[in-house]
Amino acid sequence: MTNPLYDRLFAPLAGSDAPLLRFADGTTLSGDAFLAMAHRAAAALRVCGVTPGDRVAAQVEKTPEALALYAGCVIAGAVFLPLNPGYTPAEVGYFLVDAAPRLLVSDPRAVDASTALAAAHGTRVESLDAAGAGSFRRLCERQPDHGPVAVRADDDLAALLYTSGTTGRAKGAMLSQRNLLSNAETLAAAWRFGADDVLLHALPIFHTHGLFVATHTVLASGASMLFLPGFDRDALLRLLPQASVLMGVPTFYTRLLDDARFDRALIAHMRLFVSGSAPLLAETHRAFEARTGHRILERYGMTETNMNTSNPYAGERRAGTVGPPLPGVEIAIVDPEHGTPLAQGETGMVLVRGPNVCRGYWNQPEKTREAFRADGFFVTGDLGYLDADRYLVLVGRQSDLIISGGFNVYPKEVEQVLDDVPGVRESAVIGVPHPDFGEAVLAVLVAEPGARLDARADAETGRGVAATVAATETALETVLEPALEAAIRAALDRSLARYKQPKALVWVPALPRNAMGKVQKALLRERYAGHFADSAIAAR
């Protein structure tokens, strides 16, 4: 193979009149037409000065053109760097510095800010909007439908996906051609995808779930996908009768279950529902089966490793587990402190080894050394155990990383914004169970002396916050002085994407600390574990 990803996933589209992308309005895009779009995108990348190995950053909405941009990177041998459209200019600036992309494709509304940021780093900026229009689209339209394919090897980088830990800066996971292709073929076989399948694709494509798990599985099997811009419950309910598979995060399933139209008859023809990116509550699993007769297939993966385990397609799908290791993937459970193997059923650190595991972290050799053991196992940071049938049960994370609605949230980043707000003395950001998002961001705050807590109701905004008086263990329902809460929300809006922002603010006299002065977040997580259990609170 001269370019493994292209040869296996994209080259078979040549000459295909079968639909690859289906749209809500009933129109379709054939495999051959999509391949032509991808070749035009590859040629446009070359015009922009992109050469094999260069990074191409994309902060754009989900469109066929955005997907073709990724495919164009594969053809041109570039390293694709997808960015959440919700990132602020300050957040994008970090990736420009760290990854040094040759090109940034941005939404036209953000081009001015992007250009100002990129100018200092030698990064060219082109635009692509939610309708698939913009300067990059115009550049593509002037290019040929066919062209050369860059020669790439199995270990050459294909994508750079950033993930956040609990300390230090965001890390770019280096994903090779082999990493992505091995997982695509494994999942297509494990989940029994075929050419007749139609995947209802409502996931974002800046994330490994929607871009690689969903799209690559379709391409590897010759299937097609109903391509939606995002999650829209009404659209899903209308289009489910045309699909055979749905991949989603737990939020998809909780919101579908909230609608009486979602019933057994509507999805009688469906063969598979897959959930990932965040923990699926056992309660949701049971409610879904009771309503539909289907058992959701839950799997486990990471940005750095793609998919590691999966509940079986033709075996028992156990609620509360993420299934046994996928073929070719090894899972080991070791003592978190000493690294020694643990007996079956004992909880410890989850390690992963296989062709799916990334090559390491971009420009961070020390972090790479910390993440990989001498025997090649990757240290996931997750705690869990293997049951008697080698189903993996995840019980938590050693780190403080929060996964809300399938997206990673780095607590320190949120705390830095909160702590800079006048009136906030200090903060601790934690993740707690949430019926819709799996986990929600909760900020525990200490006010500066003199900041006023006000007992007035806040019915107009619905943003009342709970204050706990730890000294007396007496809970008081209060709201913060409106001006201070407004300042906090404004600071969060300026600095952070919406999914990173706390769903609730809790005010305490002091944060619990150990003898060394470290904030005891485990204590906070335990104390506020039921904060979003009340549906009225969770809905805010």
Coordinates of C-alpha atoms in Angstrom, one line a residue:
M1 CA 0.0 0.0 0.0
T2 CA 1.3 3.5 -0.9
N3 CA -1.1 5.2 1.5
P4 CA -2.9 2.7 3.9
L5 CA -5.8 4.9 4.9
Y6 CA -6.5 6.1 1.4
D7 CA -6.1 2.7 -0.2
R8 CA -8.4 1.0 2.2
L9 CA -11.0 3.6 3.0
F10 CA -11.2 6.1 0.2
A11 CA -9.9 4.5 -3.1
P12 CA -12.9 2.0 -3.1
L13 CA -15.2 5.0 -3.6
A14 CA -14.0 5.6 -7.1
G15 CA -16.7 5.0 -9.6
S16 CA -19.3 4.2 -7.0
D17 CA -22.8 5.5 -7.7
A18 CA -24.1 4.3 -4.3
P19 CA -24.9 7.0 -1.8
L20 CA -22.2 7.6 0.8
L21 CA -23.8 10.7 2.4
R22 CA -27.6 11.0 2.8
F23 CA -29.2 14.2 4.0
A24 CA -32.3 15.1 5.9
D25 CA -33.9 16.7 2.8
G26 CA -33.6 13.4 0.9
T27 CA -30.7 14.3 -1.3
T28 CA -27.6 12.1 -1.5
L29 CA -23.9 12.3 -2.4
S30 CA -22.3 9.3 -4.0
G31 CA -19.0 7.8 -3.1
D32 CA -17.5 8.8 -6.4
A33 CA -18.7 12.4 -6.0
F34 CA -17.3 12.6 -2.4
L35 CA -14.0 11.2 -3.6
A36 CA -13.8 14.0 -6.2
M37 CA -14.5 16.5 -3.5
A38 CA -11.6 15.0 -1.4
H39 CA -9.2 15.2 -4.4
R40 CA -10.2 18.9 -5.0
A41 CA -9.5 19.6 -1.3
A42 CA -6.1 17.8 -1.5
A43 CA -5.2 20.0 -4.5
A44 CA -6.3 23.1 -2.6
L45 CA -4.2 22.1 0.3
R46 CA -1.2 21.9 -2.0
V47 CA -1.9 25.3 -3.4
C48 CA -1.9 26.6 0.2
G49 CA 1.6 25.2 0.6
V50 CA 0.8 22.1 2.5
T51 CA 3.2 19.2 2.1
P52 CA 3.2 15.7 3.6
G53 CA 3.7 15.8 7.3
D54 CA 2.4 19.4 7.7
R55 CA -0.4 20.0 10.2
V56 CA -3.8 21.3 8.9
A57 CA -6.0 22.7 11.6
A58 CA -9.8 22.9 11.1
Q59 CA -12.1 24.8 13.3
V60 CA -15.3 24.5 11.2
E61 CA -18.9 23.3 11.4
K62 CA -19.9 19.8 10.4
T63 CA -20.5 19.8 6.6
P64 CA -19.7 17.4 3.7
E65 CA -17.0 19.9 2.7
A66 CA -15.4 19.6 6.2
L67 CA -15.4 15.9 6.0
A68 CA -13.8 16.2 2.5
L69 CA -11.2 18.4 4.0
Y70 CA -10.2 15.5 6.3
A71 CA -10.1 13.1 3.4
G72 CA -8.1 15.7 1.4
C73 CA -5.5 15.7 4.2
V74 CA -5.2 11.9 3.9
I75 CA -4.7 12.2 0.1
A76 CA -2.1 15.0 0.6
G77 CA -0.3 13.2 3.4
A78 CA -1.1 16.1 5.8
V79 CA -1.7 15.6 9.6
F80 CA -5.3 16.6 10.4
L81 CA -5.9 18.6 13.5
P82 CA -9.7 19.1 14.2
L83 CA -10.7 21.8 16.7
N84 CA -14.0 22.3 18.4
P85 CA -15.9 25.2 16.8
G86 CA -16.7 26.4 20.3
Y87 CA -13.1 27.2 21.2
T88 CA -12.3 30.8 21.9
P89 CA -9.5 32.6 20.1
A90 CA -7.3 32.3 23.2
E91 CA -7.8 28.5 23.1
V92 CA -7.1 28.3 19.4
G93 CA -4.0 30.3 19.9
Y94 CA -2.5 27.6 22.1
F95 CA -2.9 25.0 19.3
L96 CA -1.3 27.3 16.7
V97 CA 1.7 27.7 18.9
D98 CA 2.0 24.1 19.9
A99 CA 1.2 22.3 16.6
A100 CA 2.4 25.0 14.2
P101 CA -0.1 24.1 11.5
R102 CA 0.7 25.2 7.9
L103 CA -3.0 26.0 7.4
L104 CA -6.0 26.9 9.6
V105 CA -9.4 26.5 8.0
S106 CA -11.8 28.6 10.1
D107 CA -15.4 29.8 10.1
P108 CA -15.7 33.1 8.2
R109 CA -17.0 34.8 11.4
A110 CA -13.7 33.9 13.2
V111 CA -11.4 34.7 10.3
D112 CA -10.3 38.1 11.5
A113 CA -9.4 36.8 14.9
S114 CA -7.8 33.7 13.5
T115 CA -5.8 35.7 11.0
A116 CA -4.5 37.9 13.8
L117 CA -3.5 34.9 15.8
A118 CA -2.0 33.0 12.8
A119 CA 0.1 35.9 11.5
A120 CA 2.6 35.5 14.3
H121 CA 3.0 31.8 13.6
G122 CA 3.3 31.7 9.8
T123 CA 0.0 29.9 9.5
R124 CA -2.2 30.6 6.5
V125 CA -5.9 31.0 7.1
E126 CA -8.8 30.1 4.8
S127 CA -12.6 30.0 5.6
L128 CA -15.3 27.4 5.5
D129 CA -18.8 28.1 6.9
A130 CA -21.8 26.0 8.1
A131 CA -23.1 25.9 4.5
G132 CA -19.8 24.6 3.2
A133 CA -19.0 28.0 1.6
G134 CA -16.0 30.2 2.0
S135 CA -12.6 30.9 0.6
F136 CA -11.4 27.3 0.9
R137 CA -14.5 26.1 -0.9
R138 CA -13.8 28.6 -3.7
L139 CA -10.2 27.4 -3.9
C140 CA -11.4 23.8 -4.1
E141 CA -13.8 24.6 -7.0
R142 CA -10.8 25.6 -9.2
Q143 CA -9.0 22.2 -8.6
P144 CA -9.2 19.0 -10.6
D145 CA -11.4 16.0 -9.5
H146 CA -8.4 13.6 -9.5
G147 CA -4.8 14.0 -8.6
P148 CA -1.7 12.3 -7.0
V149 CA -1.9 10.5 -3.6
A150 CA 0.9 11.1 -1.2
V151 CA 3.0 8.1 -0.3
R152 CA 2.6 7.4 3.4
A153 CA 3.7 4.5 5.7
D154 CA 1.9 2.7 8.4
D155 CA 3.7 4.7 11.1
D156 CA 3.3 8.1 9.5
L157 CA 1.1 10.5 11.4
A158 CA -2.5 11.0 10.1
A159 CA -4.0 13.0 12.8
L160 CA -3.2 15.1 15.9
L161 CA -5.9 15.2 18.5
Y162 CA -5.5 17.2 21.6
T163 CA -6.6 15.8 25.0
S164 CA -6.5 17.4 28.4
G165 CA -5.1 15.9 31.6
T166 CA -5.5 17.2 35.1
T167 CA -2.2 19.0 35.2
G168 CA 0.0 20.8 32.6
R169 CA -0.9 21.8 29.1
A170 CA -3.1 20.1 26.6
K171 CA -1.4 17.2 24.9
G172 CA -1.6 16.3 21.2
A173 CA -2.0 12.6 20.7
M174 CA -0.1 11.5 17.6
L175 CA -2.3 9.0 15.7
S176 CA -0.7 7.1 12.9
Q177 CA -2.2 5.6 9.7
R178 CA -1.9 2.1 11.4
N179 CA -3.7 3.4 14.6
L180 CA -6.7 4.6 12.7
L181 CA -6.9 1.9 10.1
S182 CA -6.6 -1.0 12.5
N183 CA -9.4 0.3 14.7
A184 CA -11.7 1.0 11.7
E185 CA -11.3 -2.6 10.5
T186 CA -11.7 -4.1 14.0
L187 CA -14.9 -2.1 14.7
A188 CA -16.5 -2.8 11.3
A189 CA -16.0 -6.5 12.0
A190 CA -16.9 -6.5 15.7
W191 CA -20.2 -4.6 15.1
R192 CA -21.0 -6.5 11.8
F193 CA -21.2 -3.5 9.5
G194 CA -22.1 -4.2 5.9
A195 CA -22.9 -2.3 2.7
D196 CA -26.6 -2.3 3.5
D197 CA -26.1 -0.4 6.8
V198 CA -27.1 3.2 7.1
L199 CA -25.6 5.0 10.1
L200 CA -27.5 7.9 11.6
H201 CA -24.5 10.3 12.1
A202 CA -25.4 13.1 14.4
L203 CA -22.0 13.3 16.2
P204 CA -19.5 16.1 15.8
I205 CA -16.5 15.4 13.5
F206 CA -13.9 17.3 15.5
H207 CA -13.9 14.4 18.0
T208 CA -12.6 10.9 17.6
H209 CA -16.1 9.4 18.1
G210 CA -17.7 11.1 15.1
L211 CA -14.7 11.4 12.9
F212 CA -13.0 8.1 13.3
V213 CA -15.2 5.6 15.1
A214 CA -18.3 6.5 13.0
T215 CA -17.0 7.7 9.7
H216 CA -14.2 5.1 9.4
T217 CA -16.5 2.2 10.3
V218 CA -18.8 3.3 7.5
L219 CA -16.0 3.6 5.0
A220 CA -14.4 0.3 5.9
S221 CA -17.6 -1.6 5.4
G222 CA -19.0 0.2 2.3
A223 CA -22.0 1.4 4.3
S224 CA -23.6 4.9 4.1
M225 CA -24.6 7.6 6.6
L226 CA -27.4 10.0 7.2
F227 CA -25.3 13.0 7.8
L228 CA -26.8 15.5 10.2
P229 CA -25.1 18.8 11.3
G230 CA -25.6 17.8 15.0
F231 CA -28.0 16.3 17.5
D232 CA -31.6 17.4 16.8
R233 CA -34.1 15.2 18.6
D234 CA -36.9 15.9 16.1
A235 CA -34.7 15.2 13.2
L236 CA -33.5 11.9 14.7
L237 CA -37.0 10.8 15.4
R238 CA -38.0 11.6 11.8
L239 CA -34.9 9.9 10.3
L240 CA -34.6 6.8 12.5
P241 CA -36.9 4.8 10.2
Q242 CA -34.3 5.3 7.4
A243 CA -31.3 4.1 9.5
S244 CA -30.0 0.8 10.8
V245 CA -27.4 2.0 13.3
L246 CA -27.2 5.0 15.7
M247 CA -23.9 5.9 17.4
G248 CA -24.2 8.5 20.2
V249 CA -23.2 9.7 23.6
P250 CA -25.4 9.0 26.6
T251 CA -27.1 12.4 26.2
F252 CA -28.6 11.2 22.9
Y253 CA -30.3 8.3 24.6
T254 CA -31.5 10.2 27.7
R255 CA -33.1 12.8 25.4
L256 CA -34.7 10.3 23.1
L257 CA -36.2 8.5 26.2
D258 CA -37.7 11.8 27.3
D259 CA -39.9 11.9 24.2
A260 CA -43.0 9.6 24.0
R261 CA -42.6 9.3 20.2
F262 CA -39.5 7.2 20.8
D263 CA -41.0 3.8 21.1
R264 CA -40.5 0.2 20.1
A265 CA -42.4 0.5 16.9
L266 CA -40.3 3.5 15.6
I267 CA -37.1 1.5 15.8
A268 CA -38.3 -2.0 15.1
H269 CA -36.1 -2.2 12.0
M270 CA -32.9 -0.9 13.8
R271 CA -30.1 -3.4 14.5
L272 CA -27.7 -1.5 16.7
F273 CA -27.4 1.4 19.1
V274 CA -23.8 2.2 20.3
S275 CA -22.9 4.5 23.2
G276 CA -19.5 6.0 24.1
S277 CA -17.4 9.0 25.0
A278 CA -18.9 9.2 28.5
P279 CA -20.3 6.7 31.0
L280 CA -23.7 5.3 30.3
L281 CA -25.7 5.1 33.5
A282 CA -27.1 1.6 34.2
E283 CA -30.4 3.3 34.8
T284 CA -30.4 4.6 31.2
H285 CA -29.4 1.2 29.9
R286 CA -32.3 -0.5 31.7
A287 CA -34.9 2.2 30.7
F288 CA -33.8 2.0 27.0
E289 CA -34.3 -1.8 27.0
A290 CA -37.6 -1.6 28.7
R291 CA -38.9 1.0 26.2
T292 CA -37.4 -0.4 23.0
G293 CA -36.4 -4.0 23.5
H294 CA -32.8 -3.1 22.4
R295 CA -29.8 -3.3 24.7
I296 CA -27.4 -0.4 24.0
L297 CA -23.8 -1.6 23.1
E298 CA -21.4 0.4 25.3
R299 CA -17.7 0.5 24.4
Y300 CA -14.6 2.2 25.8
G301 CA -12.0 4.3 24.1
M302 CA -9.8 7.3 24.5
T303 CA -8.4 10.0 22.2
E304 CA -4.9 8.4 22.6
T305 CA -6.0 4.8 21.9
N306 CA -9.1 4.9 19.8
M307 CA -11.4 2.0 20.9
N308 CA -10.1 -0.5 23.4
T309 CA -13.1 -2.7 24.5
S310 CA -16.7 -3.3 23.4
N311 CA -19.7 -5.2 24.6
P312 CA -20.3 -7.9 22.1
Y313 CA -22.6 -7.7 19.2
A314 CA -23.8 -11.2 19.5
G315 CA -23.3 -11.8 23.2
E316 CA -24.4 -10.4 26.5
R317 CA -24.3 -6.6 26.7
R318 CA -23.8 -5.9 30.4
A319 CA -25.0 -2.7 31.9
G320 CA -22.2 -1.0 33.9
T321 CA -19.5 -2.6 31.8
V322 CA -17.7 -1.6 28.6
G323 CA -17.2 -5.2 27.5
P324 CA -14.1 -7.3 26.9
P325 CA -11.0 -6.2 24.9
L326 CA -11.4 -5.8 21.2
P327 CA -9.5 -8.3 19.0
G328 CA -5.8 -7.4 18.9
V329 CA -6.1 -5.2 22.0
E330 CA -4.6 -6.2 25.3
I331 CA -6.0 -4.9 28.7
A332 CA -4.0 -5.2 31.9
I333 CA -5.0 -4.1 35.4
V334 CA -2.1 -3.2 37.7
D335 CA -1.5 -1.6 41.1
P336 CA -1.6 2.2 40.4
E337 CA 1.4 2.8 42.7
H338 CA 3.7 -0.1 42.0
G339 CA 2.6 -1.3 38.6
T340 CA 2.4 -4.9 39.6
P341 CA -0.4 -7.1 38.0
L342 CA -3.6 -7.5 40.0
A343 CA -5.8 -10.6 40.3
Q344 CA -9.0 -10.8 38.3
G345 CA -11.7 -8.8 40.0
E346 CA -9.3 -6.4 41.8
T347 CA -9.5 -2.7 41.0
G348 CA -6.4 -1.0 39.6
M349 CA -5.0 1.1 36.8
V350 CA -6.2 0.2 33.3
L351 CA -3.4 -0.4 30.8
V352 CA -3.8 -0.8 27.1
R353 CA -1.5 -2.2 24.4
G354 CA -2.2 -2.8 20.7
P355 CA -2.0 -1.3 17.2
N356 CA -4.7 1.2 18.1
V357 CA -2.5 3.0 20.7
C358 CA -1.1 6.4 19.6
R359 CA 2.7 7.0 19.1
G360 CA 2.9 9.5 22.0
Y361 CA 2.3 13.2 22.6
W362 CA 3.4 15.9 20.2
N363 CA 6.4 17.8 21.4
Q364 CA 6.1 16.3 24.9
P365 CA 8.7 13.5 25.2
E366 CA 8.6 13.5 29.0
K367 CA 4.8 13.1 29.0
T368 CA 5.2 10.3 26.4
R369 CA 7.7 8.5 28.6
E370 CA 5.3 8.8 31.6
A371 CA 2.4 7.4 29.6
F372 CA 4.1 4.3 28.2
R373 CA 5.7 1.5 30.2
A374 CA 8.8 -0.4 29.1
D375 CA 6.6 -3.3 28.0
G376 CA 4.6 -1.0 25.6
F377 CA 1.5 -0.7 27.7
F378 CA -0.2 2.7 27.7
V379 CA -1.3 4.0 31.1
T380 CA -4.8 5.2 30.7
G381 CA -5.3 7.0 34.0
D382 CA -8.6 5.1 34.4
L383 CA -9.3 2.7 37.3
G384 CA -11.2 -0.5 36.8
Y385 CA -11.3 -4.3 36.9
L386 CA -11.9 -7.3 34.7
D387 CA -14.7 -9.5 35.8
A388 CA -14.8 -13.3 35.5
D389 CA -15.6 -13.1 31.8
R390 CA -13.0 -10.4 31.2
Y391 CA -15.6 -7.6 30.8
L392 CA -14.0 -4.4 31.8
V393 CA -15.7 -2.4 34.6
L394 CA -14.5 1.2 34.9
V395 CA -14.9 2.6 38.4
G396 CA -13.3 6.1 38.1
R397 CA -10.3 8.0 37.0
Q398 CA -7.1 8.5 38.9
S399 CA -7.0 12.0 37.5
D400 CA -9.5 14.8 37.9
L401 CA -10.4 14.8 34.2
I402 CA -14.1 15.5 33.6
I403 CA -15.9 14.0 30.7
S404 CA -19.2 15.9 30.1
G405 CA -21.4 15.0 27.2
G406 CA -18.4 13.1 25.6
F407 CA -16.0 16.1 25.8
N408 CA -13.0 16.4 28.0
V409 CA -12.9 19.2 30.5
Y410 CA -9.6 20.2 32.2
P411 CA -10.5 21.5 35.7
K412 CA -7.5 23.7 36.2
E413 CA -8.3 25.6 33.0
V414 CA -11.8 26.4 34.4
E415 CA -10.4 27.2 37.9
Q416 CA -8.0 29.7 36.5
V417 CA -10.9 31.7 34.9
L418 CA -13.0 31.5 38.0
D419 CA -10.2 32.6 40.3
D420 CA -9.5 35.7 38.3
V421 CA -13.0 37.0 38.8
P422 CA -13.0 39.8 41.5
G423 CA -15.1 38.5 44.4
V424 CA -13.9 34.9 44.0
R425 CA -11.3 33.9 46.4
E426 CA -10.6 30.4 45.2
S427 CA -12.3 27.5 43.4
A428 CA -12.3 23.8 42.9
V429 CA -13.9 22.3 39.8
I430 CA -15.1 18.7 39.8
G431 CA -17.2 16.3 37.8
V432 CA -20.3 14.8 39.3
P433 CA -23.0 12.4 38.0
H434 CA -25.6 14.0 35.7
P435 CA -28.6 12.2 34.2
D436 CA -28.2 13.8 30.8
F437 CA -24.4 14.5 30.3
G438 CA -23.1 11.5 32.2
E439 CA -20.9 13.9 34.2
A440 CA -21.4 17.6 34.7
V441 CA -18.9 20.3 35.6
L442 CA -19.6 21.7 39.1
A443 CA -17.6 24.6 40.6
V444 CA -17.2 24.8 44.3
L445 CA -16.3 28.4 45.2
V446 CA -15.1 30.4 48.1
A447 CA -16.0 34.1 48.1
E448 CA -13.7 37.0 49.0
P449 CA -14.4 38.5 52.4
G450 CA -17.1 41.1 51.9
A451 CA -18.7 39.4 48.9
R452 CA -22.5 39.3 49.6
L453 CA -24.6 36.2 49.6
D454 CA -28.2 37.1 49.0
A455 CA -31.2 35.0 50.0
R456 CA -33.5 36.4 47.3
A457 CA -35.0 34.0 44.8
D458 CA -33.7 34.2 41.3
A459 CA -36.7 33.0 39.4
E460 CA -36.1 35.3 36.5
T461 CA -32.7 33.7 35.5
G462 CA -33.2 30.3 37.0
R463 CA -29.6 30.4 38.1
G464 CA -29.9 30.0 41.8
V465 CA -26.8 28.5 43.4
A466 CA -26.6 26.3 46.5
A467 CA -24.4 27.5 49.3
T468 CA -23.3 25.0 51.9
V469 CA -22.2 26.1 55.3
A470 CA -19.6 23.4 56.1
A471 CA -19.0 24.6 59.7
T472 CA -22.5 23.7 60.8
E473 CA -23.3 21.2 58.0
T474 CA -26.5 23.2 57.4
A475 CA -27.4 23.7 53.7
L476 CA -29.0 27.0 52.8
E477 CA -30.6 27.7 49.4
T478 CA -29.3 31.1 48.4
V479 CA -28.2 32.9 45.4
L480 CA -25.1 35.0 45.0
E481 CA -25.4 38.8 44.6
P482 CA -26.6 39.0 40.9
A483 CA -23.8 41.3 39.8
L484 CA -21.1 38.9 41.0
E485 CA -22.7 35.9 39.4
A486 CA -23.1 37.9 36.2
A487 CA -19.4 38.7 36.3
I488 CA -18.6 35.0 36.7
R489 CA -20.8 34.0 33.8
A490 CA -19.4 36.7 31.6
A491 CA -15.8 35.7 32.3
L492 CA -16.6 32.1 31.5
D493 CA -18.3 33.1 28.2
R494 CA -15.3 35.1 27.2
S495 CA -12.7 32.5 28.0
L496 CA -14.2 29.0 27.6
A497 CA -16.2 26.9 25.2
R498 CA -19.7 26.3 26.6
Y499 CA -19.2 22.6 27.4
K500 CA -16.4 23.5 29.8
Q501 CA -18.5 25.9 31.8
P502 CA -19.9 24.8 35.2
K503 CA -23.5 23.7 35.1
A504 CA -23.8 24.9 38.7
L505 CA -21.9 27.1 41.3
V506 CA -21.7 26.0 44.9
W507 CA -20.5 28.4 47.6
V508 CA -18.7 27.2 50.7
P509 CA -16.8 29.0 53.5
A510 CA -13.6 27.0 52.8
L511 CA -12.4 24.2 50.6
P512 CA -11.5 20.9 52.4
R513 CA -7.7 20.3 52.4
N514 CA -5.4 17.6 53.6
A515 CA -2.4 18.1 55.9
M516 CA -0.3 19.2 52.9
G517 CA -2.8 21.9 51.9
K518 CA -4.0 20.0 48.8
V519 CA -7.7 20.4 48.1
Q520 CA -9.5 17.1 48.6
K521 CA -11.5 16.8 45.5
A522 CA -12.5 13.3 46.2
L523 CA -14.3 14.6 49.3
L524 CA -16.1 17.2 47.2
R525 CA -17.1 14.7 44.6
E526 CA -18.6 12.5 47.3
R527 CA -20.4 15.4 49.0
Y528 CA -22.0 16.7 45.8
A529 CA -22.5 13.4 44.0
G530 CA -26.3 13.9 44.2
H531 CA -26.3 17.5 43.2
F532 CA -27.9 16.9 39.8
A533 CA -30.1 14.0 40.9
D534 CA -33.1 16.3 41.0
S535 CA -34.4 16.7 37.5
A536 CA -35.4 20.3 38.0
I537 CA -31.8 21.2 38.9
A538 CA -30.3 19.0 36.2
A539 CA -32.4 20.7 33.5
R540 CA -30.8 24.1 34.2

